[in-house]
Short mmCIF file of C-alpha atoms and ligand atoms in Angstrom, two decimals:
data_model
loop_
_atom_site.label_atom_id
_atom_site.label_comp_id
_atom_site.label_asym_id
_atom_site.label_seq_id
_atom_site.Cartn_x
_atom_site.Cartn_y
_atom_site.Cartn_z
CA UNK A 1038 89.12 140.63 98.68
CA UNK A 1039 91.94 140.03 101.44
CA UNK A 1040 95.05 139.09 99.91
CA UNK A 1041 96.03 135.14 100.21
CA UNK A 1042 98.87 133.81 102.45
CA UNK A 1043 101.84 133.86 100.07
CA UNK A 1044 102.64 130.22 98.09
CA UNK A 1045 105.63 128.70 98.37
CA UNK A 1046 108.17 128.83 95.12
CA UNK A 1047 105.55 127.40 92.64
CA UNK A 1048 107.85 126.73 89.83
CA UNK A 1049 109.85 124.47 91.86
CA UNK A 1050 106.61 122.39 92.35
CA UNK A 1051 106.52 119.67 89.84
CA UNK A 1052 104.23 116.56 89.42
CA UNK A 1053 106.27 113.11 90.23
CA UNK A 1054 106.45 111.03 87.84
CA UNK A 1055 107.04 107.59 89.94
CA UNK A 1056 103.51 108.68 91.34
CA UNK A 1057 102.03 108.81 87.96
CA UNK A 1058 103.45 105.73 86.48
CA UNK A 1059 101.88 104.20 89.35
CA UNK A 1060 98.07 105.64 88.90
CA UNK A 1061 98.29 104.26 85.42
CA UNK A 1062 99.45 100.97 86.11
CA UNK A 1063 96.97 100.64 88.60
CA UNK A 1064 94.01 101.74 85.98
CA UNK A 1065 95.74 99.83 83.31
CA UNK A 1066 94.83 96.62 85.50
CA UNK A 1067 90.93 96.97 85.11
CA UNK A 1068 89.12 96.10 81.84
CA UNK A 1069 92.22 94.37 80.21
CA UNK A 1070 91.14 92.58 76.73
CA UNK A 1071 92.26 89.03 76.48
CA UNK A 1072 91.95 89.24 72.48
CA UNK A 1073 94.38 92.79 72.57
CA UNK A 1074 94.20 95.91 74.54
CA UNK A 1075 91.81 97.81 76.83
CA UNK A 1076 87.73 97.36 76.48
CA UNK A 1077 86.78 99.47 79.35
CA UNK A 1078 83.34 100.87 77.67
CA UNK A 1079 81.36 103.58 78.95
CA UNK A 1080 78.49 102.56 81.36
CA UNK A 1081 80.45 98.68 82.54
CA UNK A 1082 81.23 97.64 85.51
CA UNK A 1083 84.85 97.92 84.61
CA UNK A 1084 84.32 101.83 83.98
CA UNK A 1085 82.54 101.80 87.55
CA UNK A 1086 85.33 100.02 89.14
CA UNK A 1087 88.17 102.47 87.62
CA UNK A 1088 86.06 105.91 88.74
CA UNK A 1089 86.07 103.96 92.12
CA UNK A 1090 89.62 103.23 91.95
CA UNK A 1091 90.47 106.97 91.96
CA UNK A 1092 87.42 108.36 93.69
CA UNK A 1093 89.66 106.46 96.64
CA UNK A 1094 92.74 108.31 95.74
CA UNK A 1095 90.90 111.78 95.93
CA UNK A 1096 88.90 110.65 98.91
CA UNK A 1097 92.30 109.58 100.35
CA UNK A 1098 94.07 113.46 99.42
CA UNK A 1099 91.09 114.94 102.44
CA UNK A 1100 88.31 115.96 99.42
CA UNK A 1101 84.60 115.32 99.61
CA UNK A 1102 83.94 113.11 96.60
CA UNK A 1103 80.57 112.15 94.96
CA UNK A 1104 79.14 110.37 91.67
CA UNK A 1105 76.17 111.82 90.01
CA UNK A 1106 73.29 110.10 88.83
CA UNK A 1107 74.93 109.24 85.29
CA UNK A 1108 77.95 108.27 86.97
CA UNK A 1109 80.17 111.69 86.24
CA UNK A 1110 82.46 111.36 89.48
CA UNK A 1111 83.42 114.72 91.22
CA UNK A 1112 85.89 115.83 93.86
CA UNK A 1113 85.76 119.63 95.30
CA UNK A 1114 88.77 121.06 97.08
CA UNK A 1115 86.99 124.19 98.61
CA UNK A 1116 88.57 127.56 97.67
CA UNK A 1117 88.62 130.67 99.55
CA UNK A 1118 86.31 133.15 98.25
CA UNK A 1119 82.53 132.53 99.13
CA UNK A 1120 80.11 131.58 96.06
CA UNK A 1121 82.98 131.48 93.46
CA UNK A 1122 82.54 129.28 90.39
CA UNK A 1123 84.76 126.37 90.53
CA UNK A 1124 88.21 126.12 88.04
CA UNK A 1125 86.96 122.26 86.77
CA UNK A 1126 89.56 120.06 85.43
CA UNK A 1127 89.50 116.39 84.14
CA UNK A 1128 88.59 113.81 81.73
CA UNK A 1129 87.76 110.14 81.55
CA UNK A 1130 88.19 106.64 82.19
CA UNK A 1131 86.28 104.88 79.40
CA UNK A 1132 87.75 103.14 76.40
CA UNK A 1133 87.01 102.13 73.02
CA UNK A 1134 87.42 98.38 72.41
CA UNK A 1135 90.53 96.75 72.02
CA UNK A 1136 91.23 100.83 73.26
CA UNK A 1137 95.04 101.81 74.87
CA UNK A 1138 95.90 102.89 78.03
CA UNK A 1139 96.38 106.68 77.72
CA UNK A 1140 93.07 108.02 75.49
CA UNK A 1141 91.08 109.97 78.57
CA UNK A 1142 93.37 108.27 81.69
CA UNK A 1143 96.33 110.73 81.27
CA UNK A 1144 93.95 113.96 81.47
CA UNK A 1145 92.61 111.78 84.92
CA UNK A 1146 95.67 111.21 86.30
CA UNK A 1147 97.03 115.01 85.57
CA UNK A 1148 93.79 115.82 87.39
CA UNK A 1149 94.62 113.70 90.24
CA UNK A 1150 98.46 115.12 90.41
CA UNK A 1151 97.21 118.62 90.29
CA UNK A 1152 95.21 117.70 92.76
CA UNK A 1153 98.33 115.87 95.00
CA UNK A 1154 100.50 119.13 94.69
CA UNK A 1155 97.88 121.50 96.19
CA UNK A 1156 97.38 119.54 98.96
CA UNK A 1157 101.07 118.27 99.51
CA UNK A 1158 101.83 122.23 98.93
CA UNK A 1159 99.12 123.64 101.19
CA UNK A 1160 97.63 125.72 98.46
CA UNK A 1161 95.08 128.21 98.97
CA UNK A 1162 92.66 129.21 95.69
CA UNK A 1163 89.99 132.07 96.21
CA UNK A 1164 87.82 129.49 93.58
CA UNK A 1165 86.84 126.38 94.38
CA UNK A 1166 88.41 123.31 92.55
CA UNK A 1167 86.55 120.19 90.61
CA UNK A 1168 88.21 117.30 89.09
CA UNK A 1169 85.94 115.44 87.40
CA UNK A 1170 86.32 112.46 85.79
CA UNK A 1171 83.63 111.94 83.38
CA UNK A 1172 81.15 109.01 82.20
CA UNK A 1173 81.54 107.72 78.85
CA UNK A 1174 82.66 109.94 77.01
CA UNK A 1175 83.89 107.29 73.69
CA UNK A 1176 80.62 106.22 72.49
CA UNK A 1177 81.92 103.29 72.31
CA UNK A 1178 78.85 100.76 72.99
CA UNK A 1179 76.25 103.75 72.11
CA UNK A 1180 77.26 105.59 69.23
CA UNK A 1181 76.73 108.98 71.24
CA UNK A 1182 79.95 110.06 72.52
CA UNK A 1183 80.15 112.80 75.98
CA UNK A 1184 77.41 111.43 77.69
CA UNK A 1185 78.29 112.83 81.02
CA UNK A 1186 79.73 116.00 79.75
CA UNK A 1187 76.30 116.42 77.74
CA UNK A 1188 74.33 115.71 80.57
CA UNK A 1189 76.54 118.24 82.88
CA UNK A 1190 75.84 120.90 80.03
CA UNK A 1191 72.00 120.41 80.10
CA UNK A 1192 72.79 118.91 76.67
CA UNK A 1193 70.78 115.13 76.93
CA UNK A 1194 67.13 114.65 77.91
CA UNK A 1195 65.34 111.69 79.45
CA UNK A 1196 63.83 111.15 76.01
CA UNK A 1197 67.28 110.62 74.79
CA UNK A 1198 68.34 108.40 77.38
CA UNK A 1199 65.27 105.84 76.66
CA UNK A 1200 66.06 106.29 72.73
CA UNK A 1201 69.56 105.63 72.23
CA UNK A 1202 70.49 102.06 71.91
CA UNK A 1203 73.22 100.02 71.44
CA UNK A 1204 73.92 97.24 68.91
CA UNK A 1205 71.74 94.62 70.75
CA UNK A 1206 68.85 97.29 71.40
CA UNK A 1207 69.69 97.83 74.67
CA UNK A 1208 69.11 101.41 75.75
CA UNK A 1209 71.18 103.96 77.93
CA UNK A 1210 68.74 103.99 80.28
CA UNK A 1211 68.35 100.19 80.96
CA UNK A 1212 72.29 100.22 80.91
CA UNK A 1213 72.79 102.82 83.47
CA UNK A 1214 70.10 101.34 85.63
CA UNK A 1215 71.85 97.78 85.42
CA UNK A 1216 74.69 99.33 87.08
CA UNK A 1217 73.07 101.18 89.52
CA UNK A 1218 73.08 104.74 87.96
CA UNK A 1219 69.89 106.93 88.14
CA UNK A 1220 68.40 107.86 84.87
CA UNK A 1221 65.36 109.49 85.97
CA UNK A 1222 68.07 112.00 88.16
CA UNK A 1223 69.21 113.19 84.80
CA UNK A 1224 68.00 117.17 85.70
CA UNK A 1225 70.45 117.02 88.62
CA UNK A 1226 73.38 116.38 86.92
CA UNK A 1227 72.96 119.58 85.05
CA UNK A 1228 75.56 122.63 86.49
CA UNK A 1229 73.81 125.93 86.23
CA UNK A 1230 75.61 128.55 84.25
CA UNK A 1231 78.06 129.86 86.77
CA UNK A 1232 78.98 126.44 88.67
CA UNK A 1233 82.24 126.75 86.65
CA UNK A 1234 84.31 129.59 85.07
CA UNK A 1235 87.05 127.54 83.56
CA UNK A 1236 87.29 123.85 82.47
CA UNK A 1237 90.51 122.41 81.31
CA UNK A 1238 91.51 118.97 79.98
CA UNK A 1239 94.98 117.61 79.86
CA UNK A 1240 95.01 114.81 76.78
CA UNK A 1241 96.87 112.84 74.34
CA UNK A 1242 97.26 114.24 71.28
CA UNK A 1243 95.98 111.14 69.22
CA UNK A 1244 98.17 112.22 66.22
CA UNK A 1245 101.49 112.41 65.37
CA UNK A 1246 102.47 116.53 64.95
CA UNK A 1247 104.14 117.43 68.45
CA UNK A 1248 106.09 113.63 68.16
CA UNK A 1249 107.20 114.74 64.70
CA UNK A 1250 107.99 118.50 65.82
CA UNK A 1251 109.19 117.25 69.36
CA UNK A 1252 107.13 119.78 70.93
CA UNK A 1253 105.51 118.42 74.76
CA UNK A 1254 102.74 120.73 74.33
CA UNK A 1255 99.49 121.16 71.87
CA UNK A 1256 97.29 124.00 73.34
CA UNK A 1257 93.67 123.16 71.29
CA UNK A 1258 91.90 126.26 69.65
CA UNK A 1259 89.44 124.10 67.37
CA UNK A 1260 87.87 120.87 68.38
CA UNK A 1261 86.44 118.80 65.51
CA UNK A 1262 82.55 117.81 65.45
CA UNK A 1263 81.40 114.62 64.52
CA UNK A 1264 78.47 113.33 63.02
CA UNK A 1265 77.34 109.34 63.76
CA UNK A 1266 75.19 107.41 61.12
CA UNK A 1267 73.49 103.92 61.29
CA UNK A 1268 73.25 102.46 58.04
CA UNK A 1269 70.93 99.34 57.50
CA UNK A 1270 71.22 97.90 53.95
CA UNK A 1271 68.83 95.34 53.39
CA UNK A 1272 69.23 92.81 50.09
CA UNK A 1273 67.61 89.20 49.93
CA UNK A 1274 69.52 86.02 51.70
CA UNK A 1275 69.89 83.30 49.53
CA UNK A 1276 71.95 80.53 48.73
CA UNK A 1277 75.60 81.32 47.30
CA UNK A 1278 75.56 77.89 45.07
CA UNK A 1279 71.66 78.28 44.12
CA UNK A 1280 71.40 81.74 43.18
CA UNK A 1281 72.66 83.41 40.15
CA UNK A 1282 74.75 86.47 39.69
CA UNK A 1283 71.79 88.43 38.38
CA UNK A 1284 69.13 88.01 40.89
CA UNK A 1285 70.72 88.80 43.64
CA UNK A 1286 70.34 91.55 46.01
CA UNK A 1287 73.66 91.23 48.14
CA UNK A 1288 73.96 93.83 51.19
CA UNK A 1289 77.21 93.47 52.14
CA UNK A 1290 78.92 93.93 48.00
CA UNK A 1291 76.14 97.54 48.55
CA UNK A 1292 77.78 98.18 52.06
CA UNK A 1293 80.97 97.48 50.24
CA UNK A 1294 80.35 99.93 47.51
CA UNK A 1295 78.97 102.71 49.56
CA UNK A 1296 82.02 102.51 51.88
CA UNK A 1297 84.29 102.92 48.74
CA UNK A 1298 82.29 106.12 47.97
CA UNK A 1299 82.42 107.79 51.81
CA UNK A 1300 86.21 107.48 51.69
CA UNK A 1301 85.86 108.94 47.82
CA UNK A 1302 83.41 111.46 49.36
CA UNK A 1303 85.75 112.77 52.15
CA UNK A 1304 88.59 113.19 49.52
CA UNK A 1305 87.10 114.99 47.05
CA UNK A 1306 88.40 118.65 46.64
CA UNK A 1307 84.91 120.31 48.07
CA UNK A 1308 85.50 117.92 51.14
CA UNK A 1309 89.20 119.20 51.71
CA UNK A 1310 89.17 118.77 55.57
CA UNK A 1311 86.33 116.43 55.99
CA UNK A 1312 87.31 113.31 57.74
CA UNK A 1313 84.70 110.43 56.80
CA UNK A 1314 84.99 106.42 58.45
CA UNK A 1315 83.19 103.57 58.12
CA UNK A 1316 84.78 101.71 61.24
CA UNK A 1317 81.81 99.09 61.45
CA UNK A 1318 79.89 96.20 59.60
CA UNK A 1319 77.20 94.15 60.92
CA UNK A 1320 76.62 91.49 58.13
CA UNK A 1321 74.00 89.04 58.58
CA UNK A 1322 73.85 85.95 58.57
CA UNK A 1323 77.68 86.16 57.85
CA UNK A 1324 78.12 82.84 56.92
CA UNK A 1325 79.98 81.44 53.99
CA UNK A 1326 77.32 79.78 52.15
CA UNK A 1327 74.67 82.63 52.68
CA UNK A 1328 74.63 85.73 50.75
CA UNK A 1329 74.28 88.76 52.70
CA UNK A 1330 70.40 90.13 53.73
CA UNK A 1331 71.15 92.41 55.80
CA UNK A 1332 74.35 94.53 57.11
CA UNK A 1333 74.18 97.72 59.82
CA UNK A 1334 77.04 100.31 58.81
CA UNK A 1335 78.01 102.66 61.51
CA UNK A 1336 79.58 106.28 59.55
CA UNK A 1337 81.43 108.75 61.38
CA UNK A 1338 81.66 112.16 59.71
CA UNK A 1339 84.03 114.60 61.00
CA UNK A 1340 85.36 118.25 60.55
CA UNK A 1341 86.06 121.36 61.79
CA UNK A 1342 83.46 123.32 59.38
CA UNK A 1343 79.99 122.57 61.04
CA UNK A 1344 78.32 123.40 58.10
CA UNK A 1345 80.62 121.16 55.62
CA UNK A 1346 80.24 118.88 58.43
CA UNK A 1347 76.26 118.03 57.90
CA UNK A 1348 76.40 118.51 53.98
CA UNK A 1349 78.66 115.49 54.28
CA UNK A 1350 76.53 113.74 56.57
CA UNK A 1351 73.62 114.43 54.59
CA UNK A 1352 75.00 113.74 50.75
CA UNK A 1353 76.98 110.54 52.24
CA UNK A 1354 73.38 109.52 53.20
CA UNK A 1355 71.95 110.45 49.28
CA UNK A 1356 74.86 109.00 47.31
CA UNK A 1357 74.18 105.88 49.73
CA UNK A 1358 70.82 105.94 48.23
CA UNK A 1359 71.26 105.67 44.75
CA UNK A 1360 73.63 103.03 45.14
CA UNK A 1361 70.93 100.54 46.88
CA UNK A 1362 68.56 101.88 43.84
CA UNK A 1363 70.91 100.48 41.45
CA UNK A 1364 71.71 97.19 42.96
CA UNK A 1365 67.68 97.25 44.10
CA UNK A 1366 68.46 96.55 48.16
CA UNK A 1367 67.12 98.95 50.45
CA UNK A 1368 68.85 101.70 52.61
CA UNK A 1369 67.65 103.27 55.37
CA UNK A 1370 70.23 106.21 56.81
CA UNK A 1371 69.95 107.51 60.96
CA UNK A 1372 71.54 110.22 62.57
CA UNK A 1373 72.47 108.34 65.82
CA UNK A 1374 74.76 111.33 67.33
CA UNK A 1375 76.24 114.45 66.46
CA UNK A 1376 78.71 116.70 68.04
CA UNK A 1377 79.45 120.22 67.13
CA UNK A 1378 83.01 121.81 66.14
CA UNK A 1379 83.83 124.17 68.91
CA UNK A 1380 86.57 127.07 69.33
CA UNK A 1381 87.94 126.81 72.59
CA UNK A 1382 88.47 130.00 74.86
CA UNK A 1383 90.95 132.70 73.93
CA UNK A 1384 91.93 134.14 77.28
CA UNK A 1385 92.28 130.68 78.49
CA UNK A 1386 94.54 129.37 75.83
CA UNK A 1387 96.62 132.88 76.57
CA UNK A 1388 97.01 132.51 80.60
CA UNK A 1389 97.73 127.96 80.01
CA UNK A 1390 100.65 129.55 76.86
CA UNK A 1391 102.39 131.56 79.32
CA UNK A 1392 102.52 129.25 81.70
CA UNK A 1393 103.98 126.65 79.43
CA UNK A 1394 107.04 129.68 78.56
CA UNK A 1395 107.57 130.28 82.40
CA UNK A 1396 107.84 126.50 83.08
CA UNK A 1397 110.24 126.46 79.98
CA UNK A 1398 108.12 124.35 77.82
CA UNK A 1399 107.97 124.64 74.32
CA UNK A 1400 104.23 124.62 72.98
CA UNK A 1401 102.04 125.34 69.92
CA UNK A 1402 98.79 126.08 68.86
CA UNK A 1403 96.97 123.24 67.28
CA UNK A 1404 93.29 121.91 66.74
CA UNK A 1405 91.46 118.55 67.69
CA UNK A 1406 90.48 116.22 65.27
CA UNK A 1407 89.35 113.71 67.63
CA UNK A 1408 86.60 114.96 70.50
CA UNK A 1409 86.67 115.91 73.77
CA UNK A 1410 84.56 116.51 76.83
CA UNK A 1411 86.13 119.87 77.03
CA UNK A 1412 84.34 121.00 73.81
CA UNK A 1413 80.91 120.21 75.48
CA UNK A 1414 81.82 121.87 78.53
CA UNK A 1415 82.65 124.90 76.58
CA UNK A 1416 78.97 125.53 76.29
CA UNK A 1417 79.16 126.11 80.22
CA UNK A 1418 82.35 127.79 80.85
CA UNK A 1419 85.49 128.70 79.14
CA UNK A 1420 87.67 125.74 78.38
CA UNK A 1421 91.08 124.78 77.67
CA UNK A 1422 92.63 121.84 76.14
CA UNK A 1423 96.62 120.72 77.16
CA UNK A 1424 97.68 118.03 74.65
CA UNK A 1425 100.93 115.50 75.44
CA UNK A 1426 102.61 113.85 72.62
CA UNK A 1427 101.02 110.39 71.15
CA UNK A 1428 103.95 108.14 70.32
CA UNK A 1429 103.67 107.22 66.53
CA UNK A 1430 100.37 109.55 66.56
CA UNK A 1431 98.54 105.73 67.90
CA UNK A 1432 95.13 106.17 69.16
CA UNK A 1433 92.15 103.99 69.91
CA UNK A 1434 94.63 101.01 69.37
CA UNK A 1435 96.34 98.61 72.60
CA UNK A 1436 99.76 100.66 70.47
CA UNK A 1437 98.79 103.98 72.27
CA UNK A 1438 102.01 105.51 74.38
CA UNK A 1439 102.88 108.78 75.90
CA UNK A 1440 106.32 108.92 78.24
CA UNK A 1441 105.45 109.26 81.81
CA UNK A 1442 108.06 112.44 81.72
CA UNK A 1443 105.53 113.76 78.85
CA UNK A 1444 102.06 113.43 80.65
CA UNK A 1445 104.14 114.92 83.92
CA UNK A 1446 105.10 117.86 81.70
CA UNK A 1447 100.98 118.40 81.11
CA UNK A 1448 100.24 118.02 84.41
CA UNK A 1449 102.76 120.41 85.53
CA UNK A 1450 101.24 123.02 82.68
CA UNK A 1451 97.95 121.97 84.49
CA UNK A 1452 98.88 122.57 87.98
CA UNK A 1453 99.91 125.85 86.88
CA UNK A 1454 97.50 126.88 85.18
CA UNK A 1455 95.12 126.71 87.87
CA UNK A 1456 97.09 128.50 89.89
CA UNK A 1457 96.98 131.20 87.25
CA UNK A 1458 93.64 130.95 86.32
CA UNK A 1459 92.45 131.47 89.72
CA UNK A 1460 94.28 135.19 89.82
CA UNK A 1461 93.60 135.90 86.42
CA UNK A 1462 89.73 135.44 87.27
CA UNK A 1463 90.20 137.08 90.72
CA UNK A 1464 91.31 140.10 88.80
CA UNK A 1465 88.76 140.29 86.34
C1 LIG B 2595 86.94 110.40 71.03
O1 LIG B 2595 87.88 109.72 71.37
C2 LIG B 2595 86.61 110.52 69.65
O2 LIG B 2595 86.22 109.52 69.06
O3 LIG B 2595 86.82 111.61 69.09
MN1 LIG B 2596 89.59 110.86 75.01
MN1 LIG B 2597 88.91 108.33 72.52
#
């Protein structure tokens, strides 16, 4: 291959952090809850309106951008070499509810600056380049988190898209077309093995070990999986004055007891590891006077072990079962998503660690509780995760904070990285 013009001084390159203070303001302002926080779900208009709001920026740096037909958006800056895979880098702009400002937006952003220095810097790369930002990746509304990382790894049929539904029944399908995505593209969106040889994500750590350590950098080698469950309990309304203590069958005091024994679950000995939740109660009617008939519980089951990982899922569902026996409601238990644990790449990890000790940054190796779109794309190329520092270890709450000097420091690693990425794999 002919050898590339030379770059200029690349360690003096470094992201500016005025610039990125700015990009997150400017994202900050779509989607703001008036109760507390961010609610910027996956697959709302607000989501749209943020992947517009930087599809602009890239369009704005020269690069062809485009959203696919489940609303992943994509910018290429084309490389050098003919038919290379692409180095992919990114991460997204949905939220939880009542969700921060940071979760997903600072691996955007980094994107975005990475993205600013080649072009302010005139750099050439033999591989092409992809930021992608991706669609709803929290789950948030649906349960099933990823959704356009899945559907770029070939991971999500058409059947899926018609069967998952959110809390009111509505499904991802009829959501995506009420926005104008195209569900019935979904085979497009797939990249063919090849499209990319590296994926990396630059994101908050979501926990408080590199605050506590004062380390800038987490480099990921485990990501957690995660197993969703839908709960229904269903007991017998009735009237709280009329009925007496013994012939009721009240959902909510089962729901109650069966969350008791998923946290007792998760910290038994065997489960050392196992993270278990339940974040969410639907009790019906939910009035005062009315005893419980019905409540939805949403579980989420996490660990690194994907085998410990489903035996939790599955005794979590049997334990729940002989606790409606006893109080004689009903249970019915449904797998509504699950993610596998995933070891990131080795070589990549190596090339983005010395990076981090030429730039002078202290790092460490760490894993991922939380999930990423990087451990779906890991099923499609080899991928790299570059965690910042979570003030107070805040996530998924308006509390969430990184410095502006910290997410610079992962975008620099980021920028680099590339750069290194791209020789490494020219080499190989
Ligand atoms: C993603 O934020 C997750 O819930 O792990
Ligand atoms: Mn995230
Ligand atoms: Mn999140």
């Amino acid at each position: 291959m002919a050898s590339l013009p030379k770059r200029q001084d690349e360690s003096a390159i470094k992201a500016d952090q005025a610039r990125i203070a700015d990009m997150l303001r400017q994202i900050a302002e779509i989607g703001p809850d008036p109760t507390a926080g961010i609610s910027r779900v996956g697959f709302s208009s607000e989501e749209r309106e943020a992947h517009e709001l930087v599809g602009g920026w890239l369009k704005n740096l020269g690069l062809p951008v485009r959203v696919d037909a489940i609303g992943n958006t994509m910018a290429t800056r084309a490389g050098a070499g003919p038919n290379n895979s692409a180095i992919a880098f990114g991460s997204h702009l949905d939220s939880v509810v009542h969700g921060g400002r940071f979760d997903g937006i600072v691996g955007v952003v980094a994107m975005v600056e990475a993205m600013t220095l080649m072009a302010e810097t005139h750099a050439t790369t033999r591989h092409p380049l992809q930021g992608v930002i991706f669609a709803c990746e929290e789950g948030a509304r649906f349960g099933e988190p990823c959704i356009g990382s899945k559907a770029i790894a070939g991971m999500l049929t058409e059947g899926d898209l018609a069967r998952i539904r959110d809390a009111d029944g509505v499904t991802l399908e009829q959501a995506m077309l009420s926005i104008g995505l195209r569900p019935s593209e979904l085979r497009d969106v797939c990249w063919d093995r090849g499209d990319a040889a590296a994926f990396l994500e630059v994101h908050i750590e979501q926990g408080r070990i590199l605050e506590s350590e004062s380390c800038p950098i987490g480099l990921v080698d485990v990501v957690s999986g995660s197993t969703r469950m839908r709960m229904t309990i269903s007991g017998r309304a009735g009237h709280t004055g009329g009925t007496p203590m013994p012939n009721r069958a009240d959902a909510l005091a089962a729901a109650a007891e069966i969350t008791l024994e998923v946290e007792a679950l998760a910290n038994a000995p065997t489960y050392r590891g196992t993270r278990a939740t339940v974040g969410c109660l639907d009790v019906y009617p939910n009035k005062i006077t009315t005893i419980p008939g019905r409540v939805e519980m949403r579980i989420d089951v996490r660990d690194f072990d994907s085998d410990r990982l489903r035996r939790a899922a599955r005794e979590i569902a049997e334990r729940a079962g002989a606790i409606a026996n006893r109080r004689g409601v009903g249970v019915d238990a449904e797998v509504i998503a699950d993610t596998s644990p995933v070891v990131l790449s080795m070589w990549l990890r190596r090339a983005v660690s010395q990076v981090c000790g030429e730039l002078g940054f202290d790092y460490r190796f760490m894993p991922s509780g939380a999930g990423h779109d990087a451990q779906i794309m890991a099923s499609i190329a080899a991928a790299a995760i570059i965690f910042v520092p979570s003030k107070d270890g805040a996530s998924h709450v308006p509390e969430e904070w990184t410095s502006v000097a910290d997410i610079a420091k992962g975008a620099d690693v980021l920028y680099q990285s590339i750069l290194r990425i791209d020789d490494v794999l020219a080499s190989s």
